[in-house]
């Protein structure tokens, strides 16, 4: 049998195996909600907890509408409450099941018709392929790359990351740039960005970017939540949380919002006590083993990590601490480097894409607690950000045709932020040396 025939058979098997996985979204609707003020945003936040809303985009008053999925059971009450508050809405998706089925069909067709790809970041690779790529890079470039297995996920999958350095992490004059992706399982486009960053640092080092490789050490963890990610492929496309199971809390609800599970203002803002909620923080901070791996990397290299980047999707935002709307002492510098990152991406964006908004996460979006961004800032990383990638109007189901654009433009922002934060690192280390 020819290779092309094998691919066709595989795709047909996958299609059959995943048929019906979108049925649980039957009757769910998605609304675009016009936000005129921050009070409108607060109304939505309250309804999020009461009606178990699923935010696909938080929105920004006066500029960007919020995009919210509502279950068929809560649809009437949701519309009633918005009407009472005088908040305008529009139907964004009538029936989520039908929309997801359409997306699946288009993705299958695209894969059938395209030429074979060389790199995993040209599509949405599965867990096995992601790990195979990390292993290959480490094997082929041992002088620059070290593969680290942080440990097992809840379901027993390895959580791996790469350390990339021309000096084997021995040169303390070099800052460390630590990035991770896929804390939230449904945000598929985040992992290709991390994989492409590895590619540009190792396999495709360009002359005008050699300083970024030689002057900075890198830690890249492309798949924080492999259990949830695999589950989005096989069972529930819009699954967000981890896949841990704690029957003492709930015998029917699985997982925790990993980006509410860090030990910083834990379980105080932007969370729900409902273990079925998308913003359930867990019974305690760091209850999720996958989240402890990020914590451990931060503490192992805290003296040199200059910039931490937690990659999410979607909305075109560069956000920084803190989620309770207080600001770190270096907020001006945080905004400076964040603006450099956003501007570098915007230079390369498509015309229909939104410009990146830069600012404090609580002031630009909404209040949160227990986030990765806040934790890294709290423990001492000078520059800690949440990067929300573009969705081009396709929510979390960004068509693979946009991947090349997203990974390339985002890489330009990563390069710019690395260079800018390195200047601050040099000033910081010079000051320490004088002391």
Short mmCIF file of C-alpha atoms in Angstrom, two decimals:
data_model
loop_
_atom_site.label_atom_id
_atom_site.label_comp_id
_atom_site.label_asym_id
_atom_site.label_seq_id
_atom_site.Cartn_x
_atom_site.Cartn_y
_atom_site.Cartn_z
CA UNK A 1 0.00 0.00 0.00
CA UNK A 2 1.32 3.46 -0.93
CA UNK A 3 2.09 6.02 1.76
CA UNK A 4 -0.68 8.28 0.49
CA UNK A 5 -3.16 5.41 0.84
CA UNK A 6 -2.02 4.81 4.40
CA UNK A 7 -2.58 8.46 5.23
CA UNK A 8 -6.07 8.32 3.73
CA UNK A 9 -6.91 5.21 5.75
CA UNK A 10 -5.58 6.83 8.92
CA UNK A 11 -7.65 9.96 8.37
CA UNK A 12 -10.79 7.98 7.73
CA UNK A 13 -10.23 5.97 10.90
CA UNK A 14 -9.70 9.17 12.89
CA UNK A 15 -12.87 10.66 11.42
CA UNK A 16 -14.91 7.61 12.41
CA UNK A 17 -13.33 7.40 15.85
CA UNK A 18 -14.10 11.02 16.66
CA UNK A 19 -17.58 11.12 15.09
CA UNK A 20 -20.12 12.33 17.60
CA UNK A 21 -17.56 13.90 19.93
CA UNK A 22 -19.19 17.30 19.44
CA UNK A 23 -22.66 16.12 20.44
CA UNK A 24 -22.29 17.49 23.97
CA UNK A 25 -22.28 21.01 22.49
CA UNK A 26 -25.65 20.51 20.75
CA UNK A 27 -27.86 23.52 21.44
CA UNK A 28 -25.09 25.61 22.98
CA UNK A 29 -24.86 29.10 21.51
CA UNK A 30 -22.11 31.71 21.35
CA UNK A 31 -22.75 35.43 21.66
CA UNK A 32 -20.75 38.51 20.89
CA UNK A 33 -21.35 40.91 23.77
CA UNK A 34 -20.77 44.63 23.35
CA UNK A 35 -18.91 46.10 26.33
CA UNK A 36 -19.39 49.82 26.90
CA UNK A 37 -17.73 50.04 30.30
CA UNK A 38 -15.90 48.00 32.91
CA UNK A 39 -19.18 47.59 34.74
CA UNK A 40 -20.44 45.58 31.75
CA UNK A 41 -17.41 43.36 32.09
CA UNK A 42 -18.12 42.89 35.79
CA UNK A 43 -21.68 41.82 34.96
CA UNK A 44 -20.33 39.15 32.65
CA UNK A 45 -17.87 37.99 35.30
CA UNK A 46 -20.71 37.52 37.78
CA UNK A 47 -22.77 35.66 35.19
CA UNK A 48 -19.76 33.48 34.40
CA UNK A 49 -19.99 31.94 37.86
CA UNK A 50 -23.79 31.87 38.13
CA UNK A 51 -24.50 30.49 34.65
CA UNK A 52 -21.25 28.62 34.01
CA UNK A 53 -20.41 30.75 30.99
CA UNK A 54 -17.45 29.76 28.84
CA UNK A 55 -15.48 32.82 27.78
CA UNK A 56 -13.83 32.48 24.40
CA UNK A 57 -12.63 36.06 24.47
CA UNK A 58 -12.94 38.48 27.36
CA UNK A 59 -13.23 41.62 25.30
CA UNK A 60 -12.21 45.17 26.06
CA UNK A 61 -14.73 47.95 26.81
CA UNK A 62 -15.30 50.21 23.85
CA UNK A 63 -12.94 48.30 21.57
CA UNK A 64 -13.48 44.54 21.49
CA UNK A 65 -16.60 42.53 22.12
CA UNK A 66 -16.56 39.60 24.50
CA UNK A 67 -17.28 36.20 23.00
CA UNK A 68 -19.16 33.85 25.31
CA UNK A 69 -20.54 30.32 24.96
CA UNK A 70 -23.79 29.65 26.82
CA UNK A 71 -25.36 26.25 27.45
CA UNK A 72 -28.83 25.62 26.10
CA UNK A 73 -30.07 25.29 29.71
CA UNK A 74 -28.87 28.79 30.62
CA UNK A 75 -29.51 30.52 27.32
CA UNK A 76 -32.78 32.23 28.23
CA UNK A 77 -31.52 33.41 31.62
CA UNK A 78 -28.33 34.77 30.04
CA UNK A 79 -30.28 36.85 27.52
CA UNK A 80 -32.66 38.02 30.23
CA UNK A 81 -29.84 39.26 32.46
CA UNK A 82 -28.13 41.12 29.62
CA UNK A 83 -31.41 42.79 28.72
CA UNK A 84 -31.91 43.88 32.33
CA UNK A 85 -28.45 45.47 32.33
CA UNK A 86 -28.95 47.07 28.91
CA UNK A 87 -26.02 45.17 27.42
CA UNK A 88 -26.16 44.57 23.68
CA UNK A 89 -25.46 41.12 22.25
CA UNK A 90 -25.42 39.38 18.88
CA UNK A 91 -25.57 35.72 17.92
CA UNK A 92 -22.05 34.62 17.05
CA UNK A 93 -22.72 30.88 16.64
CA UNK A 94 -26.24 29.48 16.67
CA UNK A 95 -25.31 25.86 17.44
CA UNK A 96 -21.79 25.02 18.58
CA UNK A 97 -22.07 21.35 17.66
CA UNK A 98 -22.73 22.15 14.01
CA UNK A 99 -19.88 24.65 13.91
CA UNK A 100 -17.37 22.21 15.41
CA UNK A 101 -18.45 19.47 13.02
CA UNK A 102 -17.83 21.85 10.15
CA UNK A 103 -14.39 22.74 11.52
CA UNK A 104 -13.47 19.05 11.84
CA UNK A 105 -14.51 18.37 8.25
CA UNK A 106 -12.51 21.31 6.94
CA UNK A 107 -9.43 20.24 8.90
CA UNK A 108 -9.67 16.67 7.54
CA UNK A 109 -10.07 17.97 3.99
CA UNK A 110 -7.09 20.30 4.37
CA UNK A 111 -4.91 17.45 5.56
CA UNK A 112 -6.01 15.20 2.72
CA UNK A 113 -5.24 17.79 0.05
CA UNK A 114 -1.96 19.20 1.27
CA UNK A 115 1.52 17.99 0.57
CA UNK A 116 3.35 16.08 3.29
CA UNK A 117 4.78 18.38 5.93
CA UNK A 118 8.34 18.38 7.23
CA UNK A 119 7.92 19.98 10.63
CA UNK A 120 5.28 19.42 13.31
CA UNK A 121 4.62 23.15 13.75
CA UNK A 122 3.08 23.24 10.25
CA UNK A 123 -0.04 21.54 11.61
CA UNK A 124 -1.54 20.61 14.99
CA UNK A 125 0.69 17.68 16.04
CA UNK A 126 -0.41 15.12 18.58
CA UNK A 127 1.44 14.31 21.79
CA UNK A 128 3.56 11.50 20.32
CA UNK A 129 4.74 13.63 17.41
CA UNK A 130 5.61 16.56 19.68
CA UNK A 131 7.78 14.38 21.89
CA UNK A 132 9.40 12.75 18.87
CA UNK A 133 10.39 16.19 17.59
CA UNK A 134 11.92 17.18 20.92
CA UNK A 135 13.85 13.93 21.04
CA UNK A 136 15.11 14.33 17.47
CA UNK A 137 16.29 17.89 18.06
CA UNK A 138 18.16 16.84 21.20
CA UNK A 139 19.78 13.89 19.42
CA UNK A 140 20.85 15.87 16.35
CA UNK A 141 22.11 18.98 18.18
CA UNK A 142 23.66 17.71 21.44
CA UNK A 143 26.11 20.60 21.66
CA UNK A 144 23.26 23.09 21.96
CA UNK A 145 20.20 21.17 23.14
CA UNK A 146 19.43 19.21 26.31
CA UNK A 147 16.19 17.25 26.61
CA UNK A 148 14.66 17.20 30.09
CA UNK A 149 11.80 14.99 31.22
CA UNK A 150 10.13 16.98 33.99
CA UNK A 151 8.00 14.00 35.03
CA UNK A 152 4.68 12.33 34.35
CA UNK A 153 1.32 13.96 33.83
CA UNK A 154 -1.66 12.78 35.88
CA UNK A 155 -2.43 10.14 33.26
CA UNK A 156 1.19 9.09 32.92
CA UNK A 157 2.42 11.03 29.89
CA UNK A 158 5.92 12.51 29.95
CA UNK A 159 6.09 16.30 30.18
CA UNK A 160 9.30 17.23 28.38
CA UNK A 161 11.12 20.44 27.66
CA UNK A 162 14.30 21.60 25.96
CA UNK A 163 17.18 23.63 27.33
CA UNK A 164 18.92 25.48 24.50
CA UNK A 165 22.31 27.05 25.13
CA UNK A 166 25.63 27.56 23.37
CA UNK A 167 27.37 27.37 26.77
CA UNK A 168 25.44 24.53 28.42
CA UNK A 169 23.81 26.92 30.91
CA UNK A 170 27.16 27.60 32.60
CA UNK A 171 27.51 31.28 31.69
CA UNK A 172 25.80 33.36 34.38
CA UNK A 173 26.22 36.54 32.34
CA UNK A 174 23.49 35.27 30.03
CA UNK A 175 19.81 35.66 30.93
CA UNK A 176 17.32 32.80 30.58
CA UNK A 177 14.13 33.10 28.57
CA UNK A 178 11.56 30.53 29.75
CA UNK A 179 8.42 29.94 27.72
CA UNK A 180 5.67 27.35 27.94
CA UNK A 181 2.51 26.58 26.00
CA UNK A 182 -0.73 24.62 26.33
CA UNK A 183 -1.67 25.07 29.96
CA UNK A 184 -5.19 25.31 28.51
CA UNK A 185 -5.83 22.21 26.43
CA UNK A 186 -8.08 23.66 23.74
CA UNK A 187 -5.64 26.39 22.71
CA UNK A 188 -4.04 24.32 19.99
CA UNK A 189 -2.15 27.07 18.19
CA UNK A 190 0.08 27.75 21.20
CA UNK A 191 2.23 24.63 20.88
CA UNK A 192 3.24 25.31 17.23
CA UNK A 193 4.58 28.70 18.39
CA UNK A 194 6.80 27.00 20.97
CA UNK A 195 7.96 24.36 18.48
CA UNK A 196 8.71 26.99 15.85
CA UNK A 197 10.78 28.91 18.39
CA UNK A 198 12.86 25.78 18.91
CA UNK A 199 13.24 25.45 15.14
CA UNK A 200 14.48 29.02 14.73
CA UNK A 201 16.90 28.72 17.65
CA UNK A 202 18.37 25.38 16.57
CA UNK A 203 17.60 24.27 13.02
CA UNK A 204 17.20 27.60 11.25
CA UNK A 205 19.48 30.09 12.98
CA UNK A 206 19.69 33.20 10.84
CA UNK A 207 22.62 35.58 10.80
CA UNK A 208 20.62 38.55 12.06
CA UNK A 209 19.32 36.51 15.01
CA UNK A 210 22.46 34.72 16.13
CA UNK A 211 22.76 37.12 19.04
CA UNK A 212 19.48 35.78 20.40
CA UNK A 213 20.88 32.25 20.52
CA UNK A 214 24.37 33.12 21.72
CA UNK A 215 23.42 35.85 24.18
CA UNK A 216 20.47 34.12 25.86
CA UNK A 217 19.80 30.65 27.26
CA UNK A 218 16.35 29.20 26.54
CA UNK A 219 13.95 26.82 28.24
CA UNK A 220 10.96 25.82 26.12
CA UNK A 221 8.15 23.56 27.39
CA UNK A 222 5.74 23.19 24.45
CA UNK A 223 3.07 20.95 25.99
CA UNK A 224 2.34 21.55 29.68
CA UNK A 225 -1.02 19.75 29.69
CA UNK A 226 -0.70 16.65 27.48
CA UNK A 227 -3.66 14.84 29.05
CA UNK A 228 -6.06 17.66 28.34
CA UNK A 229 -4.60 18.23 24.89
CA UNK A 230 -5.10 14.62 23.84
CA UNK A 231 -8.62 14.71 25.27
CA UNK A 232 -9.47 17.65 23.02
CA UNK A 233 -8.54 15.52 20.02
CA UNK A 234 -10.44 12.41 21.02
CA UNK A 235 -13.41 13.43 23.18
CA UNK A 236 -14.12 17.11 23.76
CA UNK A 237 -12.65 19.78 21.50
CA UNK A 238 -13.26 22.70 23.88
CA UNK A 239 -11.87 21.04 27.00
CA UNK A 240 -9.73 23.57 28.88
CA UNK A 241 -8.57 22.02 32.14
CA UNK A 242 -6.18 19.28 33.19
CA UNK A 243 -7.53 15.72 33.47
CA UNK A 244 -6.84 14.97 37.13
CA UNK A 245 -9.45 13.07 39.10
CA UNK A 246 -10.28 13.63 42.75
CA UNK A 247 -13.42 11.68 43.72
CA UNK A 248 -13.39 13.20 47.19
CA UNK A 249 -14.22 16.52 45.49
CA UNK A 250 -16.36 15.25 42.61
CA UNK A 251 -17.03 11.83 41.15
CA UNK A 252 -18.11 13.26 37.80
CA UNK A 253 -15.97 16.33 37.14
CA UNK A 254 -12.35 16.08 36.08
CA UNK A 255 -9.50 18.53 36.01
CA UNK A 256 -8.49 21.96 37.23
CA UNK A 257 -7.80 25.26 35.50
CA UNK A 258 -4.03 25.09 35.48
CA UNK A 259 -3.79 28.86 35.14
CA UNK A 260 -5.56 29.31 38.48
CA UNK A 261 -3.51 26.65 40.31
CA UNK A 262 -0.37 28.62 41.19
CA UNK A 263 0.35 29.74 44.73
CA UNK A 264 -0.22 33.46 44.36
CA UNK A 265 -3.43 34.94 45.82
CA UNK A 266 -4.76 31.43 45.32
CA UNK A 267 -8.54 30.95 45.12
CA UNK A 268 -9.46 34.61 45.61
CA UNK A 269 -10.36 36.30 42.28
CA UNK A 270 -11.75 35.04 38.99
CA UNK A 271 -12.36 31.50 40.20
CA UNK A 272 -15.29 29.21 40.96
CA UNK A 273 -15.80 26.70 43.76
CA UNK A 274 -17.68 24.44 41.33
CA UNK A 275 -15.33 21.57 40.40
CA UNK A 276 -17.00 21.39 36.99
CA UNK A 277 -16.21 25.04 36.19
CA UNK A 278 -13.59 26.05 33.65
CA UNK A 279 -12.10 28.36 36.29
CA UNK A 280 -12.04 25.89 39.17
CA UNK A 281 -8.62 26.40 40.83
CA UNK A 282 -8.34 23.03 42.61
CA UNK A 283 -8.40 22.07 46.27
CA UNK A 284 -5.01 23.69 46.88
CA UNK A 285 -2.25 25.48 45.04
CA UNK A 286 -0.06 23.19 42.95
CA UNK A 287 -2.50 20.31 43.21
CA UNK A 288 -1.81 19.67 39.51
CA UNK A 289 1.44 17.85 38.91
CA UNK A 290 1.87 19.48 35.50
CA UNK A 291 1.81 22.93 37.09
CA UNK A 292 4.51 21.95 39.59
CA UNK A 293 6.86 21.39 36.67
CA UNK A 294 6.61 25.04 35.68
CA UNK A 295 7.11 26.02 39.33
CA UNK A 296 10.19 23.83 39.61
CA UNK A 297 11.84 25.27 36.49
CA UNK A 298 11.20 28.80 37.76
CA UNK A 299 12.83 28.08 41.11
CA UNK A 300 15.72 26.07 39.70
CA UNK A 301 16.81 28.97 37.49
CA UNK A 302 15.33 31.92 39.34
CA UNK A 303 18.62 33.81 39.62
CA UNK A 304 18.88 34.01 35.82
CA UNK A 305 15.38 33.81 34.35
CA UNK A 306 14.86 37.29 32.98
CA UNK A 307 11.66 36.71 31.02
CA UNK A 308 8.85 34.19 31.45
CA UNK A 309 6.26 33.83 28.68
CA UNK A 310 3.06 31.84 29.17
CA UNK A 311 1.52 31.40 25.71
CA UNK A 312 -2.27 31.29 25.36
CA UNK A 313 -4.97 31.81 22.74
CA UNK A 314 -6.75 33.99 21.83
CA UNK A 315 -7.29 37.74 21.63
CA UNK A 316 -4.06 39.62 20.73
CA UNK A 317 -2.91 40.68 24.20
CA UNK A 318 0.39 41.05 26.03
CA UNK A 319 -0.51 40.98 29.72
CA UNK A 320 1.45 41.36 32.94
CA UNK A 321 0.89 41.18 36.70
CA UNK A 322 -0.99 41.34 38.91
CA UNK A 323 -4.45 39.86 38.51
CA UNK A 324 -5.78 41.84 41.49
CA UNK A 325 -5.04 45.06 39.51
CA UNK A 326 -2.05 45.96 41.69
CA UNK A 327 1.22 46.61 39.87
CA UNK A 328 4.78 45.34 40.47
CA UNK A 329 7.44 47.95 41.25
CA UNK A 330 8.85 47.62 37.72
CA UNK A 331 5.49 48.06 35.99
CA UNK A 332 6.87 50.75 33.66
CA UNK A 333 9.64 48.43 32.51
CA UNK A 334 7.16 45.58 32.13
CA UNK A 335 5.00 47.74 29.91
CA UNK A 336 8.05 48.86 27.95
CA UNK A 337 9.22 45.34 27.05
CA UNK A 338 5.65 44.14 26.52
CA UNK A 339 5.00 47.00 24.12
CA UNK A 340 8.15 46.15 22.20
CA UNK A 341 6.95 42.57 21.89
CA UNK A 342 3.47 43.56 20.73
CA UNK A 343 4.74 46.14 18.26
CA UNK A 344 7.18 43.67 16.71
CA UNK A 345 4.31 41.24 16.11
CA UNK A 346 2.02 43.96 14.78
CA UNK A 347 4.56 44.90 12.11
CA UNK A 348 4.04 41.46 10.55
CA UNK A 349 0.33 40.92 11.24
CA UNK A 350 -2.30 40.32 8.59
CA UNK A 351 -4.53 43.31 7.78
CA UNK A 352 -7.63 41.71 9.32
CA UNK A 353 -5.88 40.92 12.60
CA UNK A 354 -6.34 43.01 15.72
CA UNK A 355 -3.47 45.06 17.07
CA UNK A 356 -1.98 43.76 20.30
CA UNK A 357 -3.16 45.46 23.48
CA UNK A 358 -0.53 45.67 26.22
CA UNK A 359 -1.13 46.15 29.93
CA UNK A 360 -1.94 44.84 33.36
CA UNK A 361 -4.11 41.73 33.03
CA UNK A 362 -6.78 42.90 35.49
CA UNK A 363 -7.05 46.37 33.97
CA UNK A 364 -7.03 45.22 30.34
CA UNK A 365 -9.13 42.09 30.84
CA UNK A 366 -10.38 40.86 34.21
CA UNK A 367 -9.27 39.91 37.70
CA UNK A 368 -7.61 36.56 38.27
CA UNK A 369 -5.72 34.70 40.96
CA UNK A 370 -3.29 31.82 40.88
CA UNK A 371 -2.01 32.51 37.36
CA UNK A 372 1.36 31.49 35.95
CA UNK A 373 2.12 35.07 34.96
CA UNK A 374 1.50 36.36 38.49
CA UNK A 375 3.42 33.56 40.16
CA UNK A 376 6.57 34.07 38.11
CA UNK A 377 6.45 37.80 38.83
CA UNK A 378 5.78 37.19 42.52
CA UNK A 379 8.75 34.86 43.03
CA UNK A 380 11.15 37.26 41.35
CA UNK A 381 11.19 36.95 37.55
CA UNK A 382 11.64 40.55 36.35
CA UNK A 383 9.54 40.22 33.19
CA UNK A 384 6.58 37.85 33.25
CA UNK A 385 3.87 37.85 30.59
CA UNK A 386 0.79 36.12 29.31
CA UNK A 387 0.71 36.22 25.51
CA UNK A 388 -2.72 35.78 23.92
CA UNK A 389 -2.30 34.83 20.26
CA UNK A 390 -4.63 35.89 17.42
CA UNK A 391 -7.70 33.87 16.50
CA UNK A 392 -8.71 35.61 13.25
CA UNK A 393 -12.36 35.20 14.20
CA UNK A 394 -12.05 31.41 14.50
CA UNK A 395 -11.88 31.30 18.30
CA UNK A 396 -9.76 28.31 19.44
CA UNK A 397 -10.27 26.47 16.16
CA UNK A 398 -7.77 28.52 14.15
CA UNK A 399 -7.54 26.91 10.68
CA UNK A 400 -4.10 25.40 10.07
CA UNK A 401 -3.70 27.70 7.09
CA UNK A 402 -2.95 30.49 9.59
CA UNK A 403 -0.30 28.62 11.57
CA UNK A 404 2.61 29.75 9.40
CA UNK A 405 1.59 33.38 9.83
CA UNK A 406 1.06 33.12 13.58
CA UNK A 407 4.30 31.31 14.40
CA UNK A 408 6.40 33.66 12.27
CA UNK A 409 4.93 36.91 13.55
CA UNK A 410 5.03 35.69 17.15
CA UNK A 411 8.65 34.67 16.77
CA UNK A 412 9.45 38.27 15.82
CA UNK A 413 7.86 39.41 19.06
CA UNK A 414 9.80 36.81 21.05
CA UNK A 415 13.07 37.96 19.50
CA UNK A 416 12.31 41.61 20.23
CA UNK A 417 11.36 40.90 23.84
CA UNK A 418 14.48 38.78 24.35
CA UNK A 419 16.72 41.60 23.17
CA UNK A 420 14.93 44.27 25.19
CA UNK A 421 14.86 42.25 28.41
CA UNK A 422 18.54 41.34 27.97
CA UNK A 423 19.45 45.02 28.18
CA UNK A 424 17.72 45.17 31.54
CA UNK A 425 19.53 42.00 32.61
CA UNK A 426 22.90 43.50 31.75
CA UNK A 427 22.12 46.57 33.83
CA UNK A 428 20.94 44.35 36.67
CA UNK A 429 24.06 42.16 36.69
CA UNK A 430 26.37 45.13 36.39
CA UNK A 431 24.74 46.60 39.48
CA UNK A 432 25.20 43.33 41.36
CA UNK A 433 28.83 43.14 40.34
CA UNK A 434 29.47 46.68 41.62
CA UNK A 435 28.01 45.70 44.97
#
